[in-house]
Short mmCIF file of C-alpha atoms and ligand atoms in Angstrom, two decimals:
data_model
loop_
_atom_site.label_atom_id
_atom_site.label_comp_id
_atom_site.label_asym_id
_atom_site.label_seq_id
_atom_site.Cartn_x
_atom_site.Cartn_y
_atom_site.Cartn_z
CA UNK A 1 0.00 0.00 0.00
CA UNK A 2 1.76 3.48 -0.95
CA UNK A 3 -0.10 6.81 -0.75
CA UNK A 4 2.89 8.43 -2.57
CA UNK A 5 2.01 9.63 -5.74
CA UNK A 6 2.13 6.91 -8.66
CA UNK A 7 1.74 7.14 -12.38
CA UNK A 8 -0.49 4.62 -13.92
CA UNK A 9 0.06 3.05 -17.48
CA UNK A 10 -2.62 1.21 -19.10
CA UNK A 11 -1.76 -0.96 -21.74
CA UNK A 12 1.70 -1.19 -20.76
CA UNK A 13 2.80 -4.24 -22.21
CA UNK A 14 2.36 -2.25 -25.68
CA UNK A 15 4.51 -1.19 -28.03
CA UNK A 16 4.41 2.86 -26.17
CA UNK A 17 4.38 1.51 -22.96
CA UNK A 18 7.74 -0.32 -23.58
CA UNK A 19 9.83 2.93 -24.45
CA UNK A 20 7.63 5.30 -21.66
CA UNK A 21 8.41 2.36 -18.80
CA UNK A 22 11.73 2.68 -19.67
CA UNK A 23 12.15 6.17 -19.51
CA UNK A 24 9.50 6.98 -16.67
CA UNK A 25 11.66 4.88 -14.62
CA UNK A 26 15.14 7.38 -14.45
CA UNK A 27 12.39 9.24 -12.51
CA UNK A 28 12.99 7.80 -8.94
CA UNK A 29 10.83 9.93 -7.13
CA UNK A 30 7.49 8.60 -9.00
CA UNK A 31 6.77 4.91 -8.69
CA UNK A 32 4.92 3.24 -11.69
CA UNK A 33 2.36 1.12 -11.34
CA UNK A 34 1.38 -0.96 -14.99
CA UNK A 35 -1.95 -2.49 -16.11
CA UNK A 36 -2.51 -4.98 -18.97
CA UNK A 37 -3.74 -7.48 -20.10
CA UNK A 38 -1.18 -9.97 -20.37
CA UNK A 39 2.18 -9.34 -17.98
CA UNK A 40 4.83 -7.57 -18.16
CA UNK A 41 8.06 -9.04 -20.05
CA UNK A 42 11.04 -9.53 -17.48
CA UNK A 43 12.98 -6.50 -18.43
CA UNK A 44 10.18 -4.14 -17.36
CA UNK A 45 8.93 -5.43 -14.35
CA UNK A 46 11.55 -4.63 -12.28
CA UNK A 47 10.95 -0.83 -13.20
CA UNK A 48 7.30 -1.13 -12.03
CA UNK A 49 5.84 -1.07 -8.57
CA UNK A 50 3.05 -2.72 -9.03
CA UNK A 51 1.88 -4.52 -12.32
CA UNK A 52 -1.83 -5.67 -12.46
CA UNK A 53 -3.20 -8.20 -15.06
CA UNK A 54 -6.45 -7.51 -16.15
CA UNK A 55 -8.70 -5.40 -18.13
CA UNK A 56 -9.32 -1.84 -18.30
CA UNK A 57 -13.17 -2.27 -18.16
CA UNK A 58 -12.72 -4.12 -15.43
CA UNK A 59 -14.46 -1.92 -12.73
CA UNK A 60 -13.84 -4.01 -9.67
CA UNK A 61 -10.29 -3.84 -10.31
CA UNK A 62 -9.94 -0.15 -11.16
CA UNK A 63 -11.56 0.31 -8.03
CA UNK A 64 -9.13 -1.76 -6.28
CA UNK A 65 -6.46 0.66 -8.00
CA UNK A 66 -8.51 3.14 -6.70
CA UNK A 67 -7.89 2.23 -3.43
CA UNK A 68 -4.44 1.09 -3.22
CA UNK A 69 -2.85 4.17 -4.64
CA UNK A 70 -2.85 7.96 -5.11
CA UNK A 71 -2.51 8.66 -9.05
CA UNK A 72 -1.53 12.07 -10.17
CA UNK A 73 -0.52 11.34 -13.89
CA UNK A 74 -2.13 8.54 -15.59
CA UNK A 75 -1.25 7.46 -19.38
CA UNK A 76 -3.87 5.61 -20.82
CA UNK A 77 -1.86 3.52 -23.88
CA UNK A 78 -4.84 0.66 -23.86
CA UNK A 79 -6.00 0.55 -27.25
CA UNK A 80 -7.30 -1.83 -29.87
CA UNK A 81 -5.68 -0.41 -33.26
CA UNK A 82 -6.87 0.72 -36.31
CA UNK A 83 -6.77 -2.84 -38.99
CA UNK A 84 -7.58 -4.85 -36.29
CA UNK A 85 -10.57 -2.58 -34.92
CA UNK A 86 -12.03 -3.35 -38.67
CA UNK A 87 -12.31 -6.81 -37.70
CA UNK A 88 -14.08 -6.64 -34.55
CA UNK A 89 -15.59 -3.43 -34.26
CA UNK A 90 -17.59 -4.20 -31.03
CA UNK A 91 -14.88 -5.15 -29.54
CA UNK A 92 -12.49 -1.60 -30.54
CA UNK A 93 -15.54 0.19 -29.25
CA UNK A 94 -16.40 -1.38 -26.07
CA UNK A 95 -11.74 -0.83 -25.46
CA UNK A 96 -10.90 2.14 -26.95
CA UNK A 97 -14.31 3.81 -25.92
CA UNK A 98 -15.64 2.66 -23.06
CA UNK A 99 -12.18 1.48 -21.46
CA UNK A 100 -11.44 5.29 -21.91
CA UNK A 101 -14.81 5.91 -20.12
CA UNK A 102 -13.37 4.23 -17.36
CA UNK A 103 -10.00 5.87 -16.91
CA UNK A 104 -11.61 8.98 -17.32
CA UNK A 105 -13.98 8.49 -14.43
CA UNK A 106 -11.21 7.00 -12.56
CA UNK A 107 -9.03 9.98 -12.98
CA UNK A 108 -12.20 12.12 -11.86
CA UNK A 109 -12.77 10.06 -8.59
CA UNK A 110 -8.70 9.87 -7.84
CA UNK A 111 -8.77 13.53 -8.43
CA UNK A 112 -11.96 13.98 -5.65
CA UNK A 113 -10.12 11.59 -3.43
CA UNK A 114 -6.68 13.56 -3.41
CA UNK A 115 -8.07 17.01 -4.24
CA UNK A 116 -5.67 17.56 -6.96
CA UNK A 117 -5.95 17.49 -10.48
CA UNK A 118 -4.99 14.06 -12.49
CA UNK A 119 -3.12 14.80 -15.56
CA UNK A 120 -4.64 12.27 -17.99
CA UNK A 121 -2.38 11.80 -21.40
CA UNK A 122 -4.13 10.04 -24.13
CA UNK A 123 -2.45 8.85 -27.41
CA UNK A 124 -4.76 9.88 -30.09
CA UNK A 125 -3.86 9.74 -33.69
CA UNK A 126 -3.94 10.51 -37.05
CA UNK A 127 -6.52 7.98 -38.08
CA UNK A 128 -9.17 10.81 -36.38
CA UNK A 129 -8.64 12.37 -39.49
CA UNK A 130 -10.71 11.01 -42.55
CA UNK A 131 -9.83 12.39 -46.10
CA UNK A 132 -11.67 11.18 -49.33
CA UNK A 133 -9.11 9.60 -51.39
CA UNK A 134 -5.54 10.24 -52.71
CA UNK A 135 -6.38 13.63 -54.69
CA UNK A 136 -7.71 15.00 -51.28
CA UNK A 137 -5.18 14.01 -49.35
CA UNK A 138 -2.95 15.76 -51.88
CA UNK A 139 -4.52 18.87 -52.26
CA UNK A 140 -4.94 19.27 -48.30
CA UNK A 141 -1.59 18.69 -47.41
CA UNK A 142 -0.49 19.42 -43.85
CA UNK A 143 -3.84 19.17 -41.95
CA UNK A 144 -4.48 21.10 -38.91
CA UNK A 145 -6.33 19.71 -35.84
CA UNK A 146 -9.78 20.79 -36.66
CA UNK A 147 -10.11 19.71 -39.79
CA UNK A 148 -10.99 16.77 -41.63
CA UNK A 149 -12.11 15.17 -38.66
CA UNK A 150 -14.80 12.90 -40.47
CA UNK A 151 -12.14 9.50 -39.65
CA UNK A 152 -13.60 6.30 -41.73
CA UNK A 153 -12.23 3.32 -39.26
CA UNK A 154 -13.46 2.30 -36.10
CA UNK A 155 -9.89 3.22 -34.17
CA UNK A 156 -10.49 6.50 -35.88
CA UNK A 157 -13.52 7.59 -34.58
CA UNK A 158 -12.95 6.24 -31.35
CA UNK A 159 -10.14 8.21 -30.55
CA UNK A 160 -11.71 11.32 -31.60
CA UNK A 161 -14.27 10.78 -29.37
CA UNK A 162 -12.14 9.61 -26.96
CA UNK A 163 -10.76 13.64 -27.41
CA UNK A 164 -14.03 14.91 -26.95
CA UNK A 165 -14.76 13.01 -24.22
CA UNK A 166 -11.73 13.95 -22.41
CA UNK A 167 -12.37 17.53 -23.35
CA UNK A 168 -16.00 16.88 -21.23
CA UNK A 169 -13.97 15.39 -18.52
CA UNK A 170 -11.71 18.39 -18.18
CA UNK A 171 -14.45 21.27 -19.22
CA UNK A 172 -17.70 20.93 -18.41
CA UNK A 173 -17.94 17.36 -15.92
CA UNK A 174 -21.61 17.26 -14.72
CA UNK A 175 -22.32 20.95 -15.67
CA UNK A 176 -25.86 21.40 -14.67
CA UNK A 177 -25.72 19.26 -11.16
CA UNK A 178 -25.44 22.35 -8.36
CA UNK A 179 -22.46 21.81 -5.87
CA UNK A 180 -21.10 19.30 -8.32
CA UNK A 181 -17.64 18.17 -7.39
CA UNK A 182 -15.46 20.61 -9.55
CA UNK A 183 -13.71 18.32 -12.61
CA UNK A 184 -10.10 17.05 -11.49
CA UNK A 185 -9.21 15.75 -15.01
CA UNK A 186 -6.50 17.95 -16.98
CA UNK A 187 -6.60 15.67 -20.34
CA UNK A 188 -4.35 16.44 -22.69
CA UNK A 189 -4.12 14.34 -26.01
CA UNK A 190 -1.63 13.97 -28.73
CA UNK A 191 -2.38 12.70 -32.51
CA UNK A 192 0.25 10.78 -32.89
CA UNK A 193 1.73 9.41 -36.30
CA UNK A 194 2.97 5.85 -37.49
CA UNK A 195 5.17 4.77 -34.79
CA UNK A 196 8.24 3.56 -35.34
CA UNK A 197 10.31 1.33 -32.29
CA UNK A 198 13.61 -0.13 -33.14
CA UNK A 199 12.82 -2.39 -30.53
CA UNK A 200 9.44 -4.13 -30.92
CA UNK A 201 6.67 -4.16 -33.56
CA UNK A 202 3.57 -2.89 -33.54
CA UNK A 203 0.33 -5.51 -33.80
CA UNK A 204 -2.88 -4.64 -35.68
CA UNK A 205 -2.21 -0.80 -36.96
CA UNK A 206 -2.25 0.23 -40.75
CA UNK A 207 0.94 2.37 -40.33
CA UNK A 208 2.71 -1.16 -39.53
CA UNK A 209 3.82 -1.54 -43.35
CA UNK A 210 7.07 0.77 -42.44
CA UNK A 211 8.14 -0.60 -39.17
CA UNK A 212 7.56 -4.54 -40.46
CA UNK A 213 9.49 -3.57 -44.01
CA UNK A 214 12.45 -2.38 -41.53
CA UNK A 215 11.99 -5.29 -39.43
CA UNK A 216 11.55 -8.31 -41.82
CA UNK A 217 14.69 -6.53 -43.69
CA UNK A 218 16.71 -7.02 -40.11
CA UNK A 219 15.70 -10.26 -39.77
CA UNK A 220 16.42 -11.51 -43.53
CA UNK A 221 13.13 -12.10 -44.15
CA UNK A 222 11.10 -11.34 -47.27
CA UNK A 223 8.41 -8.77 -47.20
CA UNK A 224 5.65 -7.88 -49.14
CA UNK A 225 4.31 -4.15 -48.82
CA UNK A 226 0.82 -3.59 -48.49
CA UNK A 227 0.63 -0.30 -49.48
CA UNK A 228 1.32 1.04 -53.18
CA UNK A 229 4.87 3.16 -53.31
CA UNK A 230 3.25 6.80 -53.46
CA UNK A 231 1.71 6.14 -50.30
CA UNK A 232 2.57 8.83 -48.25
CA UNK A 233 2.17 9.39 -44.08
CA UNK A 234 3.76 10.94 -41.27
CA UNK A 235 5.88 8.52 -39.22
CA UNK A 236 8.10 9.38 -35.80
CA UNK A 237 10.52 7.49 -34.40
CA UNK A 238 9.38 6.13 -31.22
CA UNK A 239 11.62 7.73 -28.76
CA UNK A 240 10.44 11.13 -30.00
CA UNK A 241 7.02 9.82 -29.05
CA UNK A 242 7.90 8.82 -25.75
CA UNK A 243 9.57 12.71 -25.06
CA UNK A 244 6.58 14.36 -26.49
CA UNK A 245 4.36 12.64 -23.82
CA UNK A 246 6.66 13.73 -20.90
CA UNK A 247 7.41 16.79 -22.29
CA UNK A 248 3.49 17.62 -22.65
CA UNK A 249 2.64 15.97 -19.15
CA UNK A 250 5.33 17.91 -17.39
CA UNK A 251 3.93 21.53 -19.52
CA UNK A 252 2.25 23.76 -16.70
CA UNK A 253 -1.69 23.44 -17.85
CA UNK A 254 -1.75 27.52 -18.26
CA UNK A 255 0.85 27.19 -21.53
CA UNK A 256 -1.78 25.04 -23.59
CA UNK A 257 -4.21 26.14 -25.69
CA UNK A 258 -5.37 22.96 -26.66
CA UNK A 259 -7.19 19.87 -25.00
CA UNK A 260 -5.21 18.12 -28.38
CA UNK A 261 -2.22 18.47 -30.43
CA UNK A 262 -1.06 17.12 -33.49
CA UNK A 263 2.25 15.86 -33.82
CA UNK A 264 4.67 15.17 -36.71
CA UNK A 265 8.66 14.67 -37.98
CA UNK A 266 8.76 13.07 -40.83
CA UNK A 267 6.13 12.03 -43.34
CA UNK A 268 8.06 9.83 -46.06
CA UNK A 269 6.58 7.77 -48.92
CA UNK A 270 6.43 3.88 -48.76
CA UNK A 271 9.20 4.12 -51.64
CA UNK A 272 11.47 6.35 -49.89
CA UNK A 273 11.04 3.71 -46.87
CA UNK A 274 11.75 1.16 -49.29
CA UNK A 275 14.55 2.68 -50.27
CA UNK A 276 15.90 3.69 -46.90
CA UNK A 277 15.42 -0.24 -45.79
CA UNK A 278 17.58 -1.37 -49.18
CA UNK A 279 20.68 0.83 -48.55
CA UNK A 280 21.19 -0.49 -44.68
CA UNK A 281 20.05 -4.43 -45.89
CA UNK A 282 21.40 -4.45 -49.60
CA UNK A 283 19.83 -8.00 -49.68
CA UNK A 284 16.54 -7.34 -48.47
CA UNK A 285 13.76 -8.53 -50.52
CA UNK A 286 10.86 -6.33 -51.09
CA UNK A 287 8.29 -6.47 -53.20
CA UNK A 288 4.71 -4.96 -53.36
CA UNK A 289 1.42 -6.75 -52.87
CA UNK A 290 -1.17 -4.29 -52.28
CA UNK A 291 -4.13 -4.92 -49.94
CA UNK A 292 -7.05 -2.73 -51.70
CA UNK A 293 -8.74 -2.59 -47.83
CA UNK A 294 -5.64 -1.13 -45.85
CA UNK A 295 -4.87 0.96 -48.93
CA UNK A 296 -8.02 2.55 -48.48
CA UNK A 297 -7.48 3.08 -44.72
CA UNK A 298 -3.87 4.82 -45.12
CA UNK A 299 -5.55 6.65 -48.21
CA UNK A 300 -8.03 8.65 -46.01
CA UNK A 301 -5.06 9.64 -43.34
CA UNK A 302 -3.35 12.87 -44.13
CA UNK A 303 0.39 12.80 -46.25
CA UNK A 304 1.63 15.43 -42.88
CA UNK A 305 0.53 17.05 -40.69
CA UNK A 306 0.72 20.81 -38.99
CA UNK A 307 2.19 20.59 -35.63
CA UNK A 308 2.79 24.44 -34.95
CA UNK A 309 0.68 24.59 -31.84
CA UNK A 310 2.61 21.74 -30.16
CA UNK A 311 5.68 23.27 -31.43
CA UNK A 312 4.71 26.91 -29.70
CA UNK A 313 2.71 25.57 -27.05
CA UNK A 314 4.82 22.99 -25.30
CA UNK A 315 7.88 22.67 -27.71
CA UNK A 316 7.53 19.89 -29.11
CA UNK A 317 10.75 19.13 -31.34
CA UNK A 318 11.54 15.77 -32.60
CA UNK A 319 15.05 15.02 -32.65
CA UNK A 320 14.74 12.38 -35.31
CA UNK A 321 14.23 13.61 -39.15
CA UNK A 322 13.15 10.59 -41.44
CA UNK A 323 17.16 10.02 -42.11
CA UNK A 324 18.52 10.98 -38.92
CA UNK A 325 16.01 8.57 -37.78
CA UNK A 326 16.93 5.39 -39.59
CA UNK A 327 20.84 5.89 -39.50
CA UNK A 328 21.21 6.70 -35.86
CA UNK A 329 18.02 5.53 -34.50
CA UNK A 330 16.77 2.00 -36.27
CA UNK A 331 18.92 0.61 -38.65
CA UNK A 332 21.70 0.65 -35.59
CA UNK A 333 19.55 -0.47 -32.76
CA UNK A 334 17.84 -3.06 -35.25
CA UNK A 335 20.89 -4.54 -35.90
CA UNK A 336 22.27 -5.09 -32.69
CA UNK A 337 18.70 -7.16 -31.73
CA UNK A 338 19.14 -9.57 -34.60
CA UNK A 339 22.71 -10.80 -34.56
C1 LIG B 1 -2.62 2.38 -36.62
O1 LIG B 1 -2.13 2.16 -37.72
O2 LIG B 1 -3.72 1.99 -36.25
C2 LIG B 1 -1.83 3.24 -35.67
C3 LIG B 1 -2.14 4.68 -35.85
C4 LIG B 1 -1.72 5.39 -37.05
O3 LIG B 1 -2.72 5.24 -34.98
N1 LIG B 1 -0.45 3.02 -35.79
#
C-alpha cells in the first residue's frame, strides 16, 4: 500500500508503454504502477511497482487501484488499433471507448479523493482524421487539428471521441448538477503518427507496413508491402514519441491552448522507406502486394501534418528527421537485436 504519488500506465505491455516504462523509470521519485492485459516481459517489471493483469473495463479492479494508490498522472496507452478494430468493431468500441470511459472516471474520482488534479495523457492519432481519397489528401496537405475530422475506421472515430470526451472530462464534468464536485481531469491528447520502435513491432495498426518492411529486412526475411509506393504518411521514431508525452505531461496546464495536439517529424513515402530499408540491408527482398482494404485506410489519413501549436505551445521538437532517424536511431539499434 503506498499513498505516494504513482503514475499509472494502461496498456503497458504495448509497443508505447515499452519505451515510456523505460524512460518513466530514471524518474525515482514517482513509482509506476502498470496495467494490462497480459504481464509484463522480465525486463520491465523490475521498473514497475506494481503490475496488475487484467482489463481496463474491469471496474472491480480499477476500483481496487482506486484504493491502493494515489494517481496524479495517468497514461492511458490501452487501445485496440486501427486494422484490427475493422475486424471486430464491437470489440475496438467497447476498449478504446468505453475502457477510456473508465479511466476517465477513474481519474475524476482519484482527483476527488486527493483534491488535486490528475493529468490524464491520451495517445490519439492521425486515423481521427478522414480524407476522401488520394487527390484530397494531396490537395490538403499538412492538416491542422480541426479539420478533416470525419475518420472512416473504427480506431479512428474512437479516438476522436475519446478527445471529446476527455475535453467533457476536463471542461464541463456534470455541468448542470449544483455543488457538483469541480472536474479534477486535466486531459491532454496527442495525434500521434505511425510509430516507429527499433525495438518491438507494432500488432494490428495500418501504419505497420514501415516498421515490419524495416523489421523483416533485419531479420532476412522477405516482405511484401501492403501499401502502393506513393503512399505517403507521417511517421516518428518512437523515442520522439515517448519525449513528447513527458514533455506535454510535465507543460504547466496555463501554456496550452489545446485539449489536443497534433504531432509530426517526418512524413516519407512507402518508396522512400523502401529505399531507406535497401541501402542499410542491400539483400533485403521487397516487393509490393497491395491490400485494396488497408490501402483505403492509409488513403483517407493525411500525407503530414501541422504541428505548430505543439511546437509553440509545449515545444515539441523531434530530434529524429526521417534520415537521422533510420541511421542513428533503427537501422543501428535493429541490428544489434538480430545478430
Ligand atoms: C494504426 O495504424 O492503427 C496506428 C495509428 C496510425 O494510430 N499506428
Amino acid at each position: 500500500m503506498s499513498r505516494k504519488p504513482v503514475v499509472l500506465i494502461t496498456g503497458a505491455s504495448g509497443e508505447i508503454g515499452h519505451g515510456l516504462i523505460d524512460q518513466l523509470s530514471t524518474d525515482t521519485d514517482r513509482a509506476i504502477i502498470t496495467l494490462d492485459l497480459v504481464p509484463l516481459s522480465p525486463k520491465l517489471s523490475p521498473k514497475v511497482r506494481q503490475h496488475y493483469v487484467g482489463s481496463i473495463l474491469d471496474q472491480q479492479l480499477l476500483d481496487r487501484i482506486l484504493a491502493e494508490y494515489e494517481i496524479d498522472l495517468i497514461f492511458h496507452l490501452a487501445a485496440v488499433l486501427s486494422t484490427r478494430g475493422e475486424f471486430a468493431p464491437v470489440t475496438a468500441h467497447k476498449v478504446n471507448v468505453e475502457g477510456t470511459l473508465a479511466l476517465l472516471e477513474f481519474a475524476q474520482r482519484q482527483g476527488e479523493s486527493h483534491g488535486r488534479s490528475v493529468i490524464f495523457m491520451f495517445p490519439s492519432s492521425i486515423a481521427a482524421y478522414g480524407l476522401s481519397g488520394p487527390d484530397a489528401k494531396k490537395r490538403a496537405g499538412r492538416v491542422r487539428e480541426d479539420e478533416f475530422n470525419t475518420p472512416t475506421t473504427m480506431y479512428g472515430c474512437n479516438k476522436l471521441y475519446g478527445e471529446l470526451l476527455g475535453a467533457y472530462y476536463a471542461g464541463h464534468y456534470k455541468q448542470l448538477v449544483l455543488e457538483a464536485p469541480p472536474s479534477k481531469v486535466d486531459f491532454r491528447g496527442l495525434r500521434f503518427p505511425g510509430l516507429i520502435s527499433a525495438v518491438t513491432l507494432p500488432s494490428g495498426g495500418t501504419s505497420d507496413y514501415a516498421p515490419e518492411m524495416i523489421h523483416a529486412a533485419a531479420q532476412g526475411k522477405p516482405y511484401a508491402s501492403f501499401v502502393r509506393p506513393d503512399t505517403r504518411i507521417p511517421f516518428m521514431a518512437m523515442p520522439d514519441a515517448i519525449t513528447a508525452l513527458l514533455r506535454l505531461a510535465s507543460t504547466p496546464a496555463q501554456r496550452l491552448t489545446r485539449r489536443t495536439y497534433n504531432i509530426g517529424a517526418f512524413a516519407p513515402s512507402a518508396q522512400e522507406i523502401m529505399d531507406e530499408v535497401q541501402l542499410a540491408f542491400p539483400n533485403a527482398v521487397i516487393t509490393i502486394k497491395v491490400d485494396e482494404r488497408r490501402q483505403n485506410i492509409v488513403d483517407s489519413w493525411p500525407e503530414d501534418v501541422d504541428d505548430q501549436a505543439a511546437r509553440t505551445d509545449w515545444g515539441h521538437s523531434p530530434k529524429y528527421d526521417f534520415h537521422k532517424a533510420f541511421r542513428d536511431y533503427l537501422i543501428p539499434t535493429i541490428k544489434s537485436q538480430y545478430t
